[in-house]
Amino acid sequence: MLQDGKIDLAKKKLYIQTFGCQMNVQDADKMSVLLLESGYEATDDPATADLIIVNTCSIREKAAEKICSQLGRFRTLKVQKPHLKIGVGGCLAQHWGEHFFKRVPYLDLVFGTHQIHRLPEMVYALEQTGGRQAETAFCDRVPSLDIVAQPTAGAVTTFVTIMQGCDNFCAYCVVPALRGREQSRPLPEILREVKTLAGQGIREVTLLGQNVNSYGQTRDGSPDFTDLIQAVGEIAGIERIRFTTSHPKDLSPKLIASFGKVASLCEHIHLPVQSGSDRVLERMNRGYTAQDYREKIAALRATCPGISITSDVIVGFPGEEDGDFQATLALMQDVRFDNLFSFQYSQRQGTAAAGMDRQVSGSVKRERLRVLQALQAEHTREKYSACLGRTEAVLVEGVSKNEPNEMTGRTRGNRIVNFPGHPELIGKTVSVKITKAFLHSLRGKMEERGAAYVH
Ligand code: 5AD
Ligand code: SF4
């Protein structure tokens, strides 16, 4: 890559590693679009890269630790290849800003969550001056919100960002501080993107944002999230719509009614509850009680029987006592989630909870998490076992990772199904009879043609 001591511009290679949520994955795709347009070539091997970007997450302390140890591994490459540039973007970059240079002295570039659009310019400046670059200012309107990430070649499903940022200020959550206030993309732009995706073979879109059900609420009279779902539901070729993540307090009756009205809206909702104790929910500033949550679940199930419901729970929030934890277990028993993502509370600088008294010890948090996960494993097993013998409509996404003669896809309830089949089925919806249930996936047999439901 080095010619006469200079970087060969035509052959610069880019390696991006991303941590964190789906929003970050989307951002990494946008970074890639911008840098490939500026002359970089993507590489899968960091050892061959001239520029490494680590797209960081800061949601829990563990994420920061993982990122720092990954950067340590990239440092070895930089010792061997001094012209290698290493940059960090995303939430931890926003969190630490220029302080990142103190923690990781061999870094060249730090850019915040609102500065993705400036990446080519910053990289160019790095190449010209050899100095360091840092930019973490917030923008009133995030320019990168409108950059359209390209779906992976041959993909059947993809994510479409509809909004970013968050105005909720849950006491534990660092996201509002790192992603800024809610900003929604205009509806016509989203529809244009989804139509293009449908033309490229995409059959399922997941509408993505930190709090999708407050989509559009920042502007009076503008279309809301339900209007958006209805409009996407009319786009030819899009057979399935999902969305993530939604906040229980903003789950309106109108949105619940969409499950009975929009044929392509899948029977699954991820609705993070965080705790089953009213005292804890109040300290978390969640804006609902456990009873409100139970009522929303009942309304969802009345409109859409069999809807799959997944959630997030935090154990060991400051002040959480055993009785509060028992209330969370009781809520789980009542609701019986299809799946649950559970976390030990992690103190994040800049959040309201970081300064709260009665922080819970590590050993108590670990024990509560163990108990909660054991209960959820029972519920997940029960839900998956209930699928045995059913015939499910499966959208085929690709060849199974473990079995080359098997195809993999998902049910409308978002369960993974593997079954013997041929790659010509990719992108089609087929009927699969479920013959085996594992903890996180199902196996089945495609129904004979004729009986099969194939688009
Ligand atoms: N500690 C532990 N878990 C957290 N989450 C968000 N912030 C924290 C924190 N400080 C969890 C919440 C959220 C999910 C994405 O991460 O459950 O819904
Ligand atoms: Fe991590 Fe939250 Fe940032 Fe996503 S938005 S990368 S989960 S801190």
XYZ file of C-alpha atoms and ligand atoms in Angstrom:
481
model
C 0.000 0.000 0.000
C 2.977 2.311 0.528
C 4.593 3.752 -2.598
C 7.593 6.036 -2.131
C 6.525 6.519 1.469
C 3.047 7.777 0.417
C -0.360 6.129 0.615
C -1.580 4.928 -2.770
C -4.965 6.667 -2.911
C -6.407 4.291 -5.488
C -5.880 1.291 -3.239
C -6.813 2.527 0.208
C -8.629 -0.123 2.180
C -11.295 0.412 4.805
C -12.249 -1.872 7.674
C -15.224 -0.979 9.882
C -16.070 -2.813 13.077
C -19.315 -1.993 14.772
C -20.527 -2.569 18.336
C -23.954 -2.013 19.857
C -27.461 -1.827 18.512
C -29.018 -2.012 15.072
C -28.942 1.787 14.872
C -25.169 1.571 15.034
C -25.111 -1.106 12.346
C -27.098 1.274 10.116
C -24.659 4.083 10.903
C -21.704 1.855 10.016
C -23.353 1.195 6.634
C -23.678 4.949 6.119
C -19.997 5.459 6.962
C -19.157 2.790 4.458
C -21.331 4.421 1.734
C -19.562 7.759 2.273
C -16.022 6.398 2.345
C -16.494 4.046 -0.615
C -17.766 7.042 -2.597
C -14.553 8.808 -1.613
C -12.328 6.144 -3.104
C -11.921 3.541 -0.367
C -12.322 -0.181 -0.965
C -13.877 -2.347 1.756
C -11.819 -5.150 3.273
C -12.832 -7.963 5.647
C -9.329 -8.237 7.019
C -8.164 -5.463 9.376
C -4.532 -6.464 8.723
C -4.857 -5.183 5.132
C -6.628 -1.923 6.059
C -5.283 1.625 5.721
C -8.164 3.008 7.741
C -9.930 1.238 10.600
C -13.113 2.718 12.010
C -14.556 1.348 15.217
C -18.198 2.311 15.617
C -18.699 2.297 19.350
C -21.470 1.726 21.899
C -21.738 3.109 25.400
C -24.977 1.611 26.691
C -23.264 -0.365 29.478
C -19.785 -0.303 30.996
C -19.008 -3.715 29.452
C -19.378 -2.264 25.935
C -16.679 0.344 26.668
C -14.334 -2.331 28.052
C -14.814 -4.520 24.970
C -14.110 -1.611 22.633
C -10.907 -0.628 24.416
C -9.558 -4.154 24.241
C -10.425 -4.332 20.526
C -8.598 -1.039 19.949
C -5.602 -2.539 21.769
C -5.513 -5.327 19.161
C -5.608 -2.788 16.327
C -2.694 -0.961 17.935
C -0.459 -3.952 17.117
C -1.314 -3.453 13.435
C -0.417 0.204 13.677
C 2.987 -0.643 15.105
C 3.623 -2.828 12.029
C 2.128 -0.290 9.601
C 2.577 3.289 10.864
C 0.477 4.905 8.113
C -2.617 2.997 9.341
C -5.220 5.440 10.662
C -7.597 4.420 13.427
C -10.832 6.296 14.096
C -13.731 5.906 16.500
C -17.318 6.974 15.884
C -20.654 6.246 17.555
C -21.835 6.534 21.127
C -18.658 6.046 23.151
C -16.901 8.537 20.836
C -19.728 10.980 21.573
C -19.457 10.201 25.290
C -15.694 10.620 25.657
C -15.032 13.140 22.861
C -11.405 14.348 22.765
C -10.849 12.564 26.067
C -10.677 9.395 23.921
C -7.179 10.538 22.796
C -6.059 10.464 26.437
C -7.469 6.981 27.042
C -6.256 5.618 23.692
C -3.259 7.738 22.635
C -2.690 6.077 19.242
C -6.126 7.113 17.910
C -6.223 9.482 14.937
C -9.885 10.363 14.666
C -12.904 10.820 16.946
C -16.300 11.697 15.456
C -19.666 11.916 17.186
C -23.097 10.522 16.367
C -24.138 13.719 14.530
C -20.905 14.036 12.527
C -20.992 10.983 10.257
C -21.545 13.177 7.183
C -18.159 14.854 7.815
C -16.215 11.597 7.792
C -14.705 11.868 4.256
C -13.607 15.434 4.911
C -12.046 14.515 8.268
C -10.261 11.498 6.812
C -8.940 13.650 3.973
C -7.621 16.187 6.480
C -5.934 13.362 8.415
C -4.187 12.169 5.280
C -3.067 15.671 4.381
C -1.863 16.850 7.764
C -1.102 13.664 9.628
C -2.543 15.350 12.750
C -5.547 14.279 14.794
C -9.178 15.120 14.111
C -12.050 15.320 16.597
C -15.621 16.549 16.135
C -18.520 15.717 18.425
C -20.878 18.709 18.116
C -24.636 18.081 17.867
C -26.642 19.389 14.876
C -30.272 20.629 14.948
C -30.938 18.347 12.031
C -28.598 15.351 11.733
C -27.426 15.313 8.091
C -26.656 11.571 8.110
C -30.295 10.752 8.896
C -30.926 11.110 5.154
C -28.021 8.988 3.930
C -29.472 5.781 2.527
C -27.539 2.655 3.520
C -27.354 -0.070 0.870
C -28.878 -3.481 1.720
C -26.494 -6.435 1.590
C -26.475 -8.032 -1.879
C -29.124 -10.767 -2.079
C -30.763 -9.714 1.213
C -34.484 -10.294 1.662
C -34.898 -8.281 4.858
C -33.461 -4.948 5.924
C -33.755 -2.084 8.397
C -34.921 1.410 7.492
C -34.124 4.257 9.871
C -37.193 6.444 10.399
C -36.072 8.552 13.357
C -33.198 8.907 15.745
C -32.549 10.366 19.165
C -34.742 10.203 22.211
C -36.654 12.705 24.376
C -37.623 10.340 27.170
C -34.767 10.636 29.658
C -35.150 7.290 31.362
C -32.987 7.653 34.456
C -30.569 4.819 33.545
C -30.138 5.618 29.867
C -27.248 7.421 28.281
C -28.828 7.482 24.795
C -30.468 10.960 24.931
C -27.100 12.414 25.953
C -25.314 10.648 23.097
C -27.803 10.693 20.253
C -29.523 14.003 21.014
C -33.198 14.876 20.708
C -35.742 12.997 18.599
C -35.607 13.746 14.894
C -37.891 12.080 12.351
C -37.258 11.597 8.641
C -39.953 13.006 6.350
C -42.504 10.367 5.333
C -42.028 10.763 1.527
C -38.296 10.068 1.866
C -38.921 6.913 3.864
C -41.491 5.712 1.323
C -39.106 6.423 -1.540
C -36.411 4.352 0.173
C -38.770 1.447 0.869
C -40.012 1.429 -2.760
C -36.404 1.294 -3.990
C -35.704 -1.570 -1.571
C -38.771 -3.468 -2.817
C -37.377 -3.106 -6.352
C -34.062 -4.557 -5.128
C -35.732 -7.730 -3.819
C -36.342 -6.729 -0.200
C -39.517 -8.374 1.116
C -39.392 -7.334 4.777
C -38.506 -3.980 6.346
C -37.963 -3.224 10.011
C -38.693 0.421 10.743
C -35.941 1.529 13.095
C -35.481 4.228 15.699
C -34.818 4.713 19.406
C -38.515 5.306 20.038
C -40.408 4.608 16.811
C -43.901 5.186 18.142
C -43.195 8.845 18.749
C -42.289 9.163 15.033
C -43.407 12.511 13.615
C -44.565 13.921 16.941
C -41.997 16.723 16.839
C -43.996 18.485 14.107
C -47.682 19.359 14.614
C -50.098 17.808 12.148
C -47.432 15.686 10.490
C -48.077 11.985 9.857
C -47.575 9.792 12.925
C -46.146 6.301 13.217
C -49.444 4.583 12.457
C -49.829 6.655 9.271
C -46.316 5.623 8.287
C -47.060 1.922 8.842
C -50.224 2.209 6.775
C -48.342 3.909 3.921
C -45.539 1.328 3.966
C -48.235 -1.372 4.032
C -49.385 -0.190 0.591
C -45.996 -0.572 -1.092
C -46.056 -3.446 -3.581
C -43.513 -6.181 -2.886
C -43.162 -5.463 0.847
C -44.798 -8.485 2.438
C -43.716 -7.909 6.005
C -43.286 -4.872 8.241
C -41.699 -4.905 11.688
C -40.579 -2.075 13.932
C -38.234 -1.517 16.824
C -37.994 -0.117 19.484
C -41.209 1.144 20.971
C -41.933 2.675 24.369
C -44.965 1.342 26.294
C -46.151 4.827 27.262
C -46.423 5.819 23.564
C -48.136 2.630 22.404
C -51.427 4.203 21.354
C -54.767 2.424 20.758
C -54.402 3.554 17.128
C -51.097 1.710 16.820
C -52.525 -1.385 18.536
C -55.426 -1.313 16.045
C -52.925 -1.375 13.142
C -52.169 -5.007 14.004
C -55.666 -5.911 12.901
C -55.704 -3.595 9.865
C -52.374 -3.664 8.032
C -51.983 -7.138 6.526
C -48.199 -6.918 6.210
C -47.620 -5.804 9.814
C -46.090 -8.866 11.504
C -47.519 -10.273 14.723
C -44.574 -9.332 16.899
C -43.753 -6.414 19.146
C -40.643 -5.649 21.174
C -41.936 -3.633 24.101
C -39.295 -3.036 26.790
C -40.862 -3.072 30.266
C -37.586 -2.684 32.268
C -39.193 -3.565 35.630
C -42.427 -4.917 37.103
C -42.273 -2.685 40.189
C -44.116 0.651 40.181
C -41.616 2.140 42.595
C -38.719 1.251 40.322
C -40.587 2.305 37.169
C -41.187 5.700 38.746
C -37.542 6.118 39.750
C -36.622 5.090 36.210
C -38.925 7.856 34.881
C -40.692 5.420 32.571
C -44.096 7.107 32.605
C -46.266 3.968 33.130
C -47.114 1.501 35.883
C -46.906 -2.284 35.765
C -50.714 -2.336 35.515
C -50.640 0.046 32.496
C -48.191 -2.330 30.869
C -50.356 -5.385 31.580
C -53.366 -3.550 30.084
C -51.453 -2.700 26.893
C -50.452 -6.350 26.533
C -54.084 -7.400 27.033
C -55.198 -4.899 24.348
C -52.518 -6.170 21.943
C -53.606 -9.775 22.525
C -57.294 -8.878 22.121
C -56.562 -7.277 18.717
C -53.992 -9.803 17.628
C -54.282 -13.171 19.409
C -50.994 -15.048 19.324
C -48.889 -11.912 18.899
C -45.314 -12.591 19.918
C -44.124 -10.239 22.653
C -40.491 -9.645 23.577
C -39.073 -7.224 26.088
C -36.037 -5.809 27.933
C -35.551 -5.876 31.713
C -32.887 -4.289 33.909
C -32.113 -5.887 37.267
C -30.454 -4.055 40.153
C -31.556 -0.504 39.337
C -30.593 1.740 42.324
C -32.973 1.138 45.222
C -34.382 -2.118 43.754
C -35.229 -4.321 46.719
C -36.119 -7.983 46.732
C -39.856 -7.135 46.713
C -39.360 -5.027 43.559
C -37.499 -7.861 41.897
C -40.295 -10.281 42.856
C -42.761 -7.875 41.180
C -40.724 -8.161 37.966
C -40.884 -11.971 38.164
C -44.656 -11.744 38.806
C -45.112 -9.558 35.721
C -43.126 -12.073 33.675
C -45.385 -14.873 34.961
C -48.487 -12.900 33.951
C -47.291 -11.744 30.550
C -45.173 -14.767 29.567
C -42.824 -13.109 27.122
C -41.780 -15.000 24.034
C -38.240 -13.808 24.688
C -36.542 -11.371 27.008
C -33.265 -9.452 26.899
C -32.093 -8.914 30.447
C -29.265 -6.800 31.825
C -27.617 -5.911 35.092
C -27.960 -2.195 35.722
C -24.783 -0.369 34.690
C -24.025 3.081 36.067
C -23.608 5.575 33.200
C -22.036 8.931 33.734
C -24.357 11.788 32.773
C -27.596 9.936 33.642
C -29.960 10.725 36.528
C -29.541 7.264 38.058
C -25.740 7.539 38.273
C -26.111 9.885 41.249
C -28.913 7.933 42.988
C -28.324 6.465 46.394
C -28.753 2.752 47.213
C -26.773 1.343 44.296
C -27.210 -2.453 44.264
C -24.132 -4.660 44.749
C -22.678 -6.699 41.884
C -23.377 -10.027 43.604
C -27.087 -9.196 44.125
C -27.422 -8.077 40.496
C -25.773 -11.272 39.237
C -28.024 -13.476 41.369
C -31.210 -11.646 40.295
C -30.186 -11.936 36.659
C -29.588 -15.673 37.077
C -33.031 -16.235 38.619
C -34.771 -14.086 36.020
C -33.036 -15.770 33.087
C -33.907 -19.227 34.413
C -37.587 -18.247 34.574
C -37.477 -16.770 31.082
C -35.807 -19.924 29.715
C -38.880 -21.866 30.927
C -41.236 -19.418 29.219
C -39.232 -19.344 25.988
C -39.180 -23.152 25.894
C -42.934 -23.245 26.498
C -43.585 -20.734 23.677
C -41.349 -22.533 21.197
C -42.771 -25.944 22.101
C -46.281 -24.596 21.465
C -45.278 -24.190 17.784
C -44.819 -27.973 17.329
C -47.188 -29.387 14.747
C -48.241 -25.947 13.491
C -47.829 -24.831 9.913
C -46.084 -21.473 9.737
C -45.605 -19.019 6.874
C -41.828 -18.643 6.647
C -40.103 -15.920 4.643
C -36.936 -17.623 3.404
C -33.872 -15.454 4.024
C -30.970 -17.653 2.980
C -29.032 -20.876 3.344
C -28.675 -22.057 6.941
C -25.257 -21.267 8.461
C -24.735 -24.746 9.867
C -26.400 -26.946 7.251
C -25.693 -26.220 3.563
C -28.757 -28.224 2.481
C -31.076 -26.312 4.751
C -32.747 -22.968 4.336
C -33.377 -20.466 7.075
C -36.144 -17.951 7.503
C -38.499 -16.499 10.093
C -42.140 -16.797 11.016
C -44.264 -13.650 11.241
C -43.800 -13.914 15.018
C -40.028 -13.563 14.396
C -38.982 -17.124 15.215
C -36.127 -18.621 13.229
C -37.056 -21.753 11.274
C -34.592 -24.080 9.533
C -35.815 -26.668 7.054
C -34.467 -28.771 4.165
C -34.879 -26.784 0.950
C -33.307 -25.243 -2.115
C -31.769 -21.743 -2.530
C -34.364 -20.952 -5.222
C -36.765 -20.430 -2.309
C -34.853 -17.374 -1.043
C -37.192 -14.371 -0.988
C -40.319 -16.544 -1.085
C -42.819 -17.226 1.676
C -43.422 -20.943 2.130
C -45.501 -23.110 4.446
C -43.405 -25.086 6.887
C -44.735 -27.673 9.301
C -42.842 -27.371 12.602
C -41.350 -30.684 13.710
C -38.802 -29.715 16.383
C -38.422 -26.882 18.867
C -35.071 -25.710 20.258
C -34.542 -22.897 22.759
C -34.077 -20.198 20.125
C -35.078 -21.764 16.827
C -37.464 -24.210 15.175
C -36.992 -26.942 12.602
C -39.572 -28.036 10.123
C -40.522 -29.573 6.811
C -41.843 -27.632 3.865
C -45.382 -28.632 2.977
C -45.826 -30.370 -0.358
C -46.362 -28.088 -3.334
C -50.050 -27.573 -3.909
C -50.596 -27.363 -0.185
C -47.669 -24.950 -0.044
C -48.252 -21.268 0.248
C -45.657 -19.820 -2.093
C -45.596 -16.256 -3.453
N -27.758 -0.476 32.402
C -28.276 -1.671 32.026
N -29.073 -1.818 30.965
C -29.383 -0.723 30.262
N -30.162 -0.549 29.182
C -30.138 0.753 28.834
N -29.360 1.443 29.690
C -28.885 0.548 30.592
C -28.049 0.656 31.717
N -27.542 1.817 32.122
C -30.918 -1.640 28.563
C -32.415 -1.359 28.574
C -32.693 -1.019 27.138
C -31.703 -1.902 26.424
C -31.415 -1.519 25.015
O -30.536 -1.768 27.205
O -33.101 -2.527 28.959
O -34.048 -1.295 26.755
Fe -25.210 1.509 22.182
Fe -27.435 2.927 22.695
Fe -25.607 3.955 21.136
Fe -27.057 1.915 20.272
S -27.812 3.991 20.752
S -24.885 2.119 20.052
S -27.279 0.735 22.177
S -25.402 3.466 23.297
